[in-house]
Coordinates of C-alpha atoms and ligand atoms in Angstrom, one line a residue:
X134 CA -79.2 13.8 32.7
X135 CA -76.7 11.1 33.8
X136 CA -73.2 12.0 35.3
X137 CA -70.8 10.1 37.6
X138 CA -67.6 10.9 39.1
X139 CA -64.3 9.0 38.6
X140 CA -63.1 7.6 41.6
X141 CA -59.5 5.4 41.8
X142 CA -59.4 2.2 44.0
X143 CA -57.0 4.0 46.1
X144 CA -59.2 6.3 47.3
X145 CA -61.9 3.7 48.1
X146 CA -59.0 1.8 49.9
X147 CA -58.0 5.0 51.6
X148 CA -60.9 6.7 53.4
X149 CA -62.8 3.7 52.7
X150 CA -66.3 2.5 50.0
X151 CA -68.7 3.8 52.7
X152 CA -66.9 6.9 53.1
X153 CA -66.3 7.7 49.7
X154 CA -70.1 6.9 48.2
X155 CA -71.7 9.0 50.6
X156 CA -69.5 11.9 49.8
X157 CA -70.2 11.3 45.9
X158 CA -73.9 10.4 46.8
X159 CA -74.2 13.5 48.3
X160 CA -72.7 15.8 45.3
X161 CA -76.6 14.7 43.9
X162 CA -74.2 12.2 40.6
X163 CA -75.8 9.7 39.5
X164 CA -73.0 7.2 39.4
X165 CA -69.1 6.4 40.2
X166 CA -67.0 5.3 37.9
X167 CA -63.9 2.9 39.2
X168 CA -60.9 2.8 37.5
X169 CA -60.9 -0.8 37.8
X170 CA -58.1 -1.3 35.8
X171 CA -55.5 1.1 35.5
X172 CA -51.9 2.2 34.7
X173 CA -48.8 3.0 36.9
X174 CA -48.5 6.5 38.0
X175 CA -47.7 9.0 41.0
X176 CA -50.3 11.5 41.8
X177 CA -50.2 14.3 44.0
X178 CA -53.7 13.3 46.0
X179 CA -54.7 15.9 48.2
X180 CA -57.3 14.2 50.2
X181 CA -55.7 10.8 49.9
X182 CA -54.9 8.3 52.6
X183 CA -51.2 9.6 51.5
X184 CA -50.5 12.5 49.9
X185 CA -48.4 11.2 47.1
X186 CA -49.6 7.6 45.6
X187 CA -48.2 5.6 43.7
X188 CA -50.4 3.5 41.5
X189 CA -49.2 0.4 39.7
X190 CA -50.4 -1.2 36.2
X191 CA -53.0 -3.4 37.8
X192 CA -56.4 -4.8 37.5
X193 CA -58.1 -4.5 40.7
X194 CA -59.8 -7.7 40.8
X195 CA -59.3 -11.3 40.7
X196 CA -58.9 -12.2 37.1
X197 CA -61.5 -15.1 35.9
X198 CA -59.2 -17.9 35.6
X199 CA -61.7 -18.9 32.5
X200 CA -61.1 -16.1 30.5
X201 CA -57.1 -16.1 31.0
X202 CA -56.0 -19.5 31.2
X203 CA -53.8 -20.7 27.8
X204 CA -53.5 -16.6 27.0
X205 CA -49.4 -15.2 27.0
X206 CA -51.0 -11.7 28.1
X207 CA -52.7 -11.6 31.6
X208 CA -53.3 -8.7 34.0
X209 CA -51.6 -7.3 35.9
X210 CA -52.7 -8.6 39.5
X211 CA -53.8 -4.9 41.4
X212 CA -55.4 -4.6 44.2
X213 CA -57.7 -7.2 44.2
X214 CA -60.0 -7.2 47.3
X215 CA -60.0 -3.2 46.0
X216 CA -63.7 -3.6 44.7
X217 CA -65.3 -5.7 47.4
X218 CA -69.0 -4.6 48.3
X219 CA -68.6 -1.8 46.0
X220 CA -71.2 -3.2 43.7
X221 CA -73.7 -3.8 46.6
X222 CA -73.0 0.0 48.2
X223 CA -73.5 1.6 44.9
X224 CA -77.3 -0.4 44.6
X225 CA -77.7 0.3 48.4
X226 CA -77.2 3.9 47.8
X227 CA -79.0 4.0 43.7
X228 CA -75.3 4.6 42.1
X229 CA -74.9 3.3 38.6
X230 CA -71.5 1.9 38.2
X231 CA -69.1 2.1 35.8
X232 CA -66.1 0.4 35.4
X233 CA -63.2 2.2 34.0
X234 CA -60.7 -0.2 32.1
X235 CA -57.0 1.2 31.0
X236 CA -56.6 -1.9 28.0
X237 CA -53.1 -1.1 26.1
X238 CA -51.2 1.6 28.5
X239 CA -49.5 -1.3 30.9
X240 CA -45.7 -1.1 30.8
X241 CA -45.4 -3.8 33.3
X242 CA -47.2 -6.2 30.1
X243 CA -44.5 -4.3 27.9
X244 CA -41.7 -5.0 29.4
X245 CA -42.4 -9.2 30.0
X246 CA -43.4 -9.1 26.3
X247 CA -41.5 -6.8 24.2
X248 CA -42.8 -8.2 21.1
X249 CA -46.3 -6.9 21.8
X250 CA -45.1 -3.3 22.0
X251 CA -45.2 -0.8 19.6
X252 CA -41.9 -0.7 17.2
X253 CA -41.0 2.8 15.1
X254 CA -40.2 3.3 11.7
X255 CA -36.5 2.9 12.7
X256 CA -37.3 -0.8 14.2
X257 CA -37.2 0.0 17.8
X258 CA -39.2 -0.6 20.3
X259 CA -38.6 2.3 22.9
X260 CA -42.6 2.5 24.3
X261 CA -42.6 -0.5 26.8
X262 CA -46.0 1.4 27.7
X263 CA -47.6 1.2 24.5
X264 CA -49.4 -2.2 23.8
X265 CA -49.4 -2.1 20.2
X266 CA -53.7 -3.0 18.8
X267 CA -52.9 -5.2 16.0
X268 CA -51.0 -7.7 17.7
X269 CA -52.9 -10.7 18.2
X270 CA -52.1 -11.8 21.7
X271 CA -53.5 -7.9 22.8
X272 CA -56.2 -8.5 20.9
X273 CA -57.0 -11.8 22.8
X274 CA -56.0 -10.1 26.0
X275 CA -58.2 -6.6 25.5
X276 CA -61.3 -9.0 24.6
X277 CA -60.7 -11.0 27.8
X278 CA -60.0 -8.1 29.8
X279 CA -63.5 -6.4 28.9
X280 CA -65.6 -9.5 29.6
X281 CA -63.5 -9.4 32.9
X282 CA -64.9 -5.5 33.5
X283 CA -68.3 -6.3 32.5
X284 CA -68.6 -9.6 35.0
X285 CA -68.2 -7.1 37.5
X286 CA -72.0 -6.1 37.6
X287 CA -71.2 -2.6 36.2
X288 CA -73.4 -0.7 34.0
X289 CA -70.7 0.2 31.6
X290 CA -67.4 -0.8 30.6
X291 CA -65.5 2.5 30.5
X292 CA -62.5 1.8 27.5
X293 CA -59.6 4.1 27.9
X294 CA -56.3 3.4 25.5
X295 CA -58.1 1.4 22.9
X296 CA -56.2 2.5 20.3
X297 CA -53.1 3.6 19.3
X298 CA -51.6 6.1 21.7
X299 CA -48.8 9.3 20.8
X300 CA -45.4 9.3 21.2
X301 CA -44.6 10.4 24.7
X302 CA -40.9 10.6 25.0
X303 CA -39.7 11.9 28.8
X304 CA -37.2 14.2 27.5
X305 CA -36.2 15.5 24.0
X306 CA -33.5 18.5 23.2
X307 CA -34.0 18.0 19.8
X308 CA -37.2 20.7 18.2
X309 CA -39.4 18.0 16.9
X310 CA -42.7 19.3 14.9
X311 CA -46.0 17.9 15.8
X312 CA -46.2 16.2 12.4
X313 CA -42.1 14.6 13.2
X314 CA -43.2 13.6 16.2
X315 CA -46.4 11.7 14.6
X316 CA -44.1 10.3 12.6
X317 CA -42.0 9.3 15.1
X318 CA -44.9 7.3 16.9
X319 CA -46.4 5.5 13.9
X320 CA -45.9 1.4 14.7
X321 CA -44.2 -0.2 12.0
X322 CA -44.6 -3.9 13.8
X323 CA -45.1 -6.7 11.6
X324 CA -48.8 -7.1 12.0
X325 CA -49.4 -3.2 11.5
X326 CA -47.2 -3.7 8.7
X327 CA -49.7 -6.7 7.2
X328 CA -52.8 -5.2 8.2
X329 CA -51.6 -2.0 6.1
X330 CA -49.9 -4.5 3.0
X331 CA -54.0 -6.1 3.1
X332 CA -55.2 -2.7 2.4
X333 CA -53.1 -2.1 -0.2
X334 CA -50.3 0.2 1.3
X335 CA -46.8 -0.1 0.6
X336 CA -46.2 0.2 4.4
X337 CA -42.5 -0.6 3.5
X338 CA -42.2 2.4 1.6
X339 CA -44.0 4.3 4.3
X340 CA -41.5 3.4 6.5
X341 CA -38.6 4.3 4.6
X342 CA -40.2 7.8 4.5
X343 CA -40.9 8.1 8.2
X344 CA -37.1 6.7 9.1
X345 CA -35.9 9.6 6.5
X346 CA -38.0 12.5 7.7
X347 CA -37.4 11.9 11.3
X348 CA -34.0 10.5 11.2
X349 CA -33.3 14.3 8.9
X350 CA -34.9 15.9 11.8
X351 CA -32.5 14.0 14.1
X352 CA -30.0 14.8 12.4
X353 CA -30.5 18.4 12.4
X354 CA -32.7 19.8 9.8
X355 CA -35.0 22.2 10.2
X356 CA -38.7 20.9 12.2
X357 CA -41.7 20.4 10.3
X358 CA -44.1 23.4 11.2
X359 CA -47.9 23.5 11.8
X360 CA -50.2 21.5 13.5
X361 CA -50.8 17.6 12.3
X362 CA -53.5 17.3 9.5
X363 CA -54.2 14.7 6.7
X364 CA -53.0 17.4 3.4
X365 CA -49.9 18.9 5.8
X366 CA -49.0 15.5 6.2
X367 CA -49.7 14.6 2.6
X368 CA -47.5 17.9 2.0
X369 CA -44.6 16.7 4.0
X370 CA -44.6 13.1 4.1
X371 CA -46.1 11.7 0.9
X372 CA -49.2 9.7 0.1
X373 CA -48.0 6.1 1.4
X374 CA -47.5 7.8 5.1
X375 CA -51.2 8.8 4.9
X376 CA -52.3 6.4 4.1
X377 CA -50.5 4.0 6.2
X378 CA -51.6 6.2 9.3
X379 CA -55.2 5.6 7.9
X380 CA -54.9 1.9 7.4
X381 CA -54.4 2.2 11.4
X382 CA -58.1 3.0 11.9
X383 CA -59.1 -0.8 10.7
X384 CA -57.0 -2.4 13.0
X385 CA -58.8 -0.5 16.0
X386 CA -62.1 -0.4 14.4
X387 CA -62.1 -4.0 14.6
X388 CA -60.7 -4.5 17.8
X389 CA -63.1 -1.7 19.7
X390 CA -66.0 -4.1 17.7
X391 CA -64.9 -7.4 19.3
X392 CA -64.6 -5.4 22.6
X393 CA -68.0 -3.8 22.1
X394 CA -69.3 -7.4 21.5
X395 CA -68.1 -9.0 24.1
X396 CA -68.8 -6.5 26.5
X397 CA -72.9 -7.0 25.4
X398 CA -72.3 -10.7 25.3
X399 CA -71.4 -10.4 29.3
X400 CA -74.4 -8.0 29.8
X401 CA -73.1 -4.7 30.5
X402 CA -72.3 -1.8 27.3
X403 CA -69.1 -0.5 26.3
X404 CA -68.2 3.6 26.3
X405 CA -65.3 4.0 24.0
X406 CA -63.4 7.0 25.3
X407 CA -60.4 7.9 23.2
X408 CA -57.9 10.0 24.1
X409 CA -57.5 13.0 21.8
X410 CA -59.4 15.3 24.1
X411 CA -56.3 14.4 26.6
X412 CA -53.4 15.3 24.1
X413 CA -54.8 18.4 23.1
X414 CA -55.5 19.8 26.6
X415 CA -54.5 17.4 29.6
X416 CA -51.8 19.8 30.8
X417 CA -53.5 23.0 30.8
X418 CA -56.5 23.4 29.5
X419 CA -56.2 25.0 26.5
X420 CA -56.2 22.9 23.8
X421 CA -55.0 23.3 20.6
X422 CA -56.9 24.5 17.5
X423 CA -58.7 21.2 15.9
X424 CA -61.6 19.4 17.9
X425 CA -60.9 16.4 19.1
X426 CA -63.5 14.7 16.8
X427 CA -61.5 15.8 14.0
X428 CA -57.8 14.8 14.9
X429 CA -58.9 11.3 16.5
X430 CA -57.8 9.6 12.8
X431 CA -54.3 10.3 14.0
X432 CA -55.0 7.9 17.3
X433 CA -56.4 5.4 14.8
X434 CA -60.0 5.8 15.8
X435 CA -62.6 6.4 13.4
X436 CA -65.2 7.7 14.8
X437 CA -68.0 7.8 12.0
X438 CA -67.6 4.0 11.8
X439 CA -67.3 3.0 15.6
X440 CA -70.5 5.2 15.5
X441 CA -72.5 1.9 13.7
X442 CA -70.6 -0.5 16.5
X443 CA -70.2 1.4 20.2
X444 CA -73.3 2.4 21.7
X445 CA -71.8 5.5 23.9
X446 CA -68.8 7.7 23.9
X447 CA -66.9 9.6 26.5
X448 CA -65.3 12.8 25.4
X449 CA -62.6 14.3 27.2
X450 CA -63.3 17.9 27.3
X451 CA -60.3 19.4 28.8
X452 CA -60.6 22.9 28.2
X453 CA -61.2 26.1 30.0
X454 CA -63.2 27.2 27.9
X455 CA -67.5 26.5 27.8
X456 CA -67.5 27.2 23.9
X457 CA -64.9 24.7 23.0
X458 CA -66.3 22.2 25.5
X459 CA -69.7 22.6 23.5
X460 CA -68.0 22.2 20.3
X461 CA -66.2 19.2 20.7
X462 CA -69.2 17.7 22.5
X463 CA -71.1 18.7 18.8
X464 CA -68.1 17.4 16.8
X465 CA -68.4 14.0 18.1
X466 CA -71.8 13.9 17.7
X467 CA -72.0 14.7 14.7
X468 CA -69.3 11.8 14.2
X469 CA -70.9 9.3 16.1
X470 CA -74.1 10.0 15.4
X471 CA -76.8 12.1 16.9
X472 CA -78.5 9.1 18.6
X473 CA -75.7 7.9 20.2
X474 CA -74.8 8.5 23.9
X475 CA -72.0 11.2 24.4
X476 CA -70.7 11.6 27.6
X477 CA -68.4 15.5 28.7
X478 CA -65.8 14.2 30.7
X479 CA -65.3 17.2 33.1
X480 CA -62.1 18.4 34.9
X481 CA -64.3 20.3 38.1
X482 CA -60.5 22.2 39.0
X483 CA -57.1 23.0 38.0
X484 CA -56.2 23.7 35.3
X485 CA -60.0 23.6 33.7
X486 CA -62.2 25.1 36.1
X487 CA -61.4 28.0 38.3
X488 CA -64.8 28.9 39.5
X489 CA -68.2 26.9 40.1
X490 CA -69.9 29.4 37.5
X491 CA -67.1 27.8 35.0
X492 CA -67.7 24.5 35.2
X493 CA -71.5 25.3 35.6
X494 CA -71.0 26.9 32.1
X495 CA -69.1 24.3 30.7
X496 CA -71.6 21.6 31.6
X497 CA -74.5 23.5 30.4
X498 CA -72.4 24.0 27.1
X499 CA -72.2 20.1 26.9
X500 CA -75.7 19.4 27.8
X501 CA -76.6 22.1 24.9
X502 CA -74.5 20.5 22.5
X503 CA -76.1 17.2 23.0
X504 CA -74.1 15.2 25.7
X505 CA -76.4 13.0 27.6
X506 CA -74.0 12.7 30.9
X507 CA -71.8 14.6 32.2
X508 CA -68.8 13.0 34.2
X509 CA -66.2 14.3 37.0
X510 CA -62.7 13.7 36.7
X511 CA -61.6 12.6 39.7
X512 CA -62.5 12.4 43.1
X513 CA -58.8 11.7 44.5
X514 CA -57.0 13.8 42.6
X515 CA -59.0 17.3 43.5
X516 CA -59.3 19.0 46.5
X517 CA -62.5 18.5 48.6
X518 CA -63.6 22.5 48.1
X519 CA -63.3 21.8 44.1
X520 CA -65.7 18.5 44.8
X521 CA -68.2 20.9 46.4
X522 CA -68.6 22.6 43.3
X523 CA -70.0 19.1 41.7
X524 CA -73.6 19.7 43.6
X525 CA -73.9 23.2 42.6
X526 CA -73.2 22.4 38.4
X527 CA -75.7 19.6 38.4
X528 CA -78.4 21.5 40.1
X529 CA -78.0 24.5 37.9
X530 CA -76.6 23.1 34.8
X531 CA -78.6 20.1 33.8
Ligands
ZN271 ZN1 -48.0 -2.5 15.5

């Protein structure tokens, strides 16, 4: 069974690529994946050349002039001597590499080019973060930025954020509903706005709606209650919503193809990895009722017809819990496909994993369910007893 661990370019600049391999060598993984592209953030690091670290959006190489020159949107320059000799220690050592790509979370694209963020149903653009998939210049950018990846020499390209992503305000004293805030998120740009007229949605109308409903809410009426599904939100927000929400999947499931493609046309493969696992249980583990499989729509991603286009998926299965780990991991395939490779991303430590029987228990619930790899998330951000628990779950789970 494959598996890799995640690993961050700081901590390969940190305690240094030699270092760092042999440790992960050692755990008995198959592979490393580098976040070779990533988004700004501070992290608590425990192990790290610094104890707090502060990431910035960046692409941690130098940028093939070829594939950039004449486009608006360019990375993000990171650090870019960050991934030297990494290819040739991973081959010295029999690593597979993988390289992990943030595409449309960059709010340092966002906030040079405005225009090419997401804008709500009341015409605002408040998510400088949130690179919105149906413009074109993010599609040109997210096609160049995967061929980038790929010339790299990895084995994958590892997508993160190829899709739509939720509304993620920073602080909110007013009692939104899961389905408001939805709402709230939907992009109402122009080109989601023509992708969805071409499918024959009155996205204007379905913008009206969203502006009422969440501007009542704003104004002080009652919350919508329940969890976010397609016939509560036919309930509360009328068949043009829905369907505009579902006219989003078209505009990723085209963008995730020309990804896919040009990923194989450089060589390497592409593992789509979207992010619903993350929303339902990044924060502590316990995510909530629907399996990710099932809620991705909301992200945009459909994942029965990315199934005929993206040879391997990454699940994020952030849970405490080995049953639900299992199920999402046989939701997806039974999405995707049952030939298709699914990958259990794996959170070893807090707040997933509290013991090595757990996440021994866990991964054995994902190699059950079907997952052909199972991946450790991530090597700087977990404390080095956690790590030691990475040798034990592959010798006795897979
Ligand atoms: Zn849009």
């Amino acid at each position: 069974m494959d598996s890799s661990v995640y690993v961050f370019v700081e901590d390969l600049r940190g305690e240094g690529v030699e270092r760092v391999l042999d440790r992960i060598s050692a755990y008995g993984v198959a592979g490393v994946t580098v976040g070779a592209v990533h988004h700004a953030s501070r992290d608590i690091t425990p192990h790290g050349l610094s104890r707090l670290t502060i990431r910035r959006d960046g692409a941690h190489f130098p940028p093939p002039p070829d594939l950039f020159s004449g486009r608006r949107l360019k990375p993000t320059a990171g650090h870019q001597d960050a991934l030297d000799g990494l290819r040739e220690a991973c081959t010295k050592r029999g690593l597979r590499l993988h390289g992990w790509t943030v595409f449309l979370r960059n709010a340092t694209i966002g906030a040079a080019h405005p225009d090419v963020t997401v804008r709500d149903c009341f015409g605002d653009r408040g998510s400088p973060s949130d690179l919105c998939p149906a413009h074109p210049d993010v599609r040109d950018y997210a096609v160049s930025l995967a061929r980038a990846v790929a010339r790299l020499g990895v084995d994958s390209v590892v997508a993160e954020s190829l899709h739509f992503r939720p509304l993620k305000a920073e602080r909110s004293f007013v009692p939104l509903g899961p389905m408001d805030t939805y709402l709230f998120g939907l992009c109402f740009c122009d080109y989601c706005m023509r992708r969805a007229t071409d499918l024959g949605v009155d996205a204007e109308v379905a913008r009206e709606e969203c502006a009422r409903i969440v501007g009542g809410v704003l104004d002080g009426d009652p919350p919508a209650q329940g969890e976010v599904t397609r016939a509560a939100l036919t309930a509360y927000a009328g068949p043009d919503v829905v369907a505009y929400a579902r006219a989003r999947s078209e505009t990723v499931t085209t963008l995730v193809s020309e990804v896919a493609s040009a990923v194989a046309g450089e060589g390497s493969k592409l593992v789509f990895v979207d992010s619903t696992g993350a929303v339902k249980g990044y924060r502590d583990g316990l995510p909530t009722p629907g399996l990710a499989a099932h809620d991705a729509w909301q992200l945009g991603v459909d994942l029965v017809a990315l199934g005929d286009l993206v040879p391997a998926f990454g699940v994020l299965a952030y849970a405490r819990d080995a049953a639900r780990v299992a199920d999402d991991v046989g939701a997806y395939l039974r999405s995707v496909g049952k030939d298709r490779e699914v990958r259990a991303v794996l959170r070893p430590g807090h707040p997933d994993s509290d013991s090595t029987d757990r996440l021994v228990a866990k991964a054995r619930g994902a190699k059950a369910a079907g997952a052909m790899a199972v991946d450790f998330y991530a090597y700087g951000l977990v404390p080095h007893p956690v790590l030691e628990r990475i040798p034990a779950t592959l010798a006795e789970a897979l």
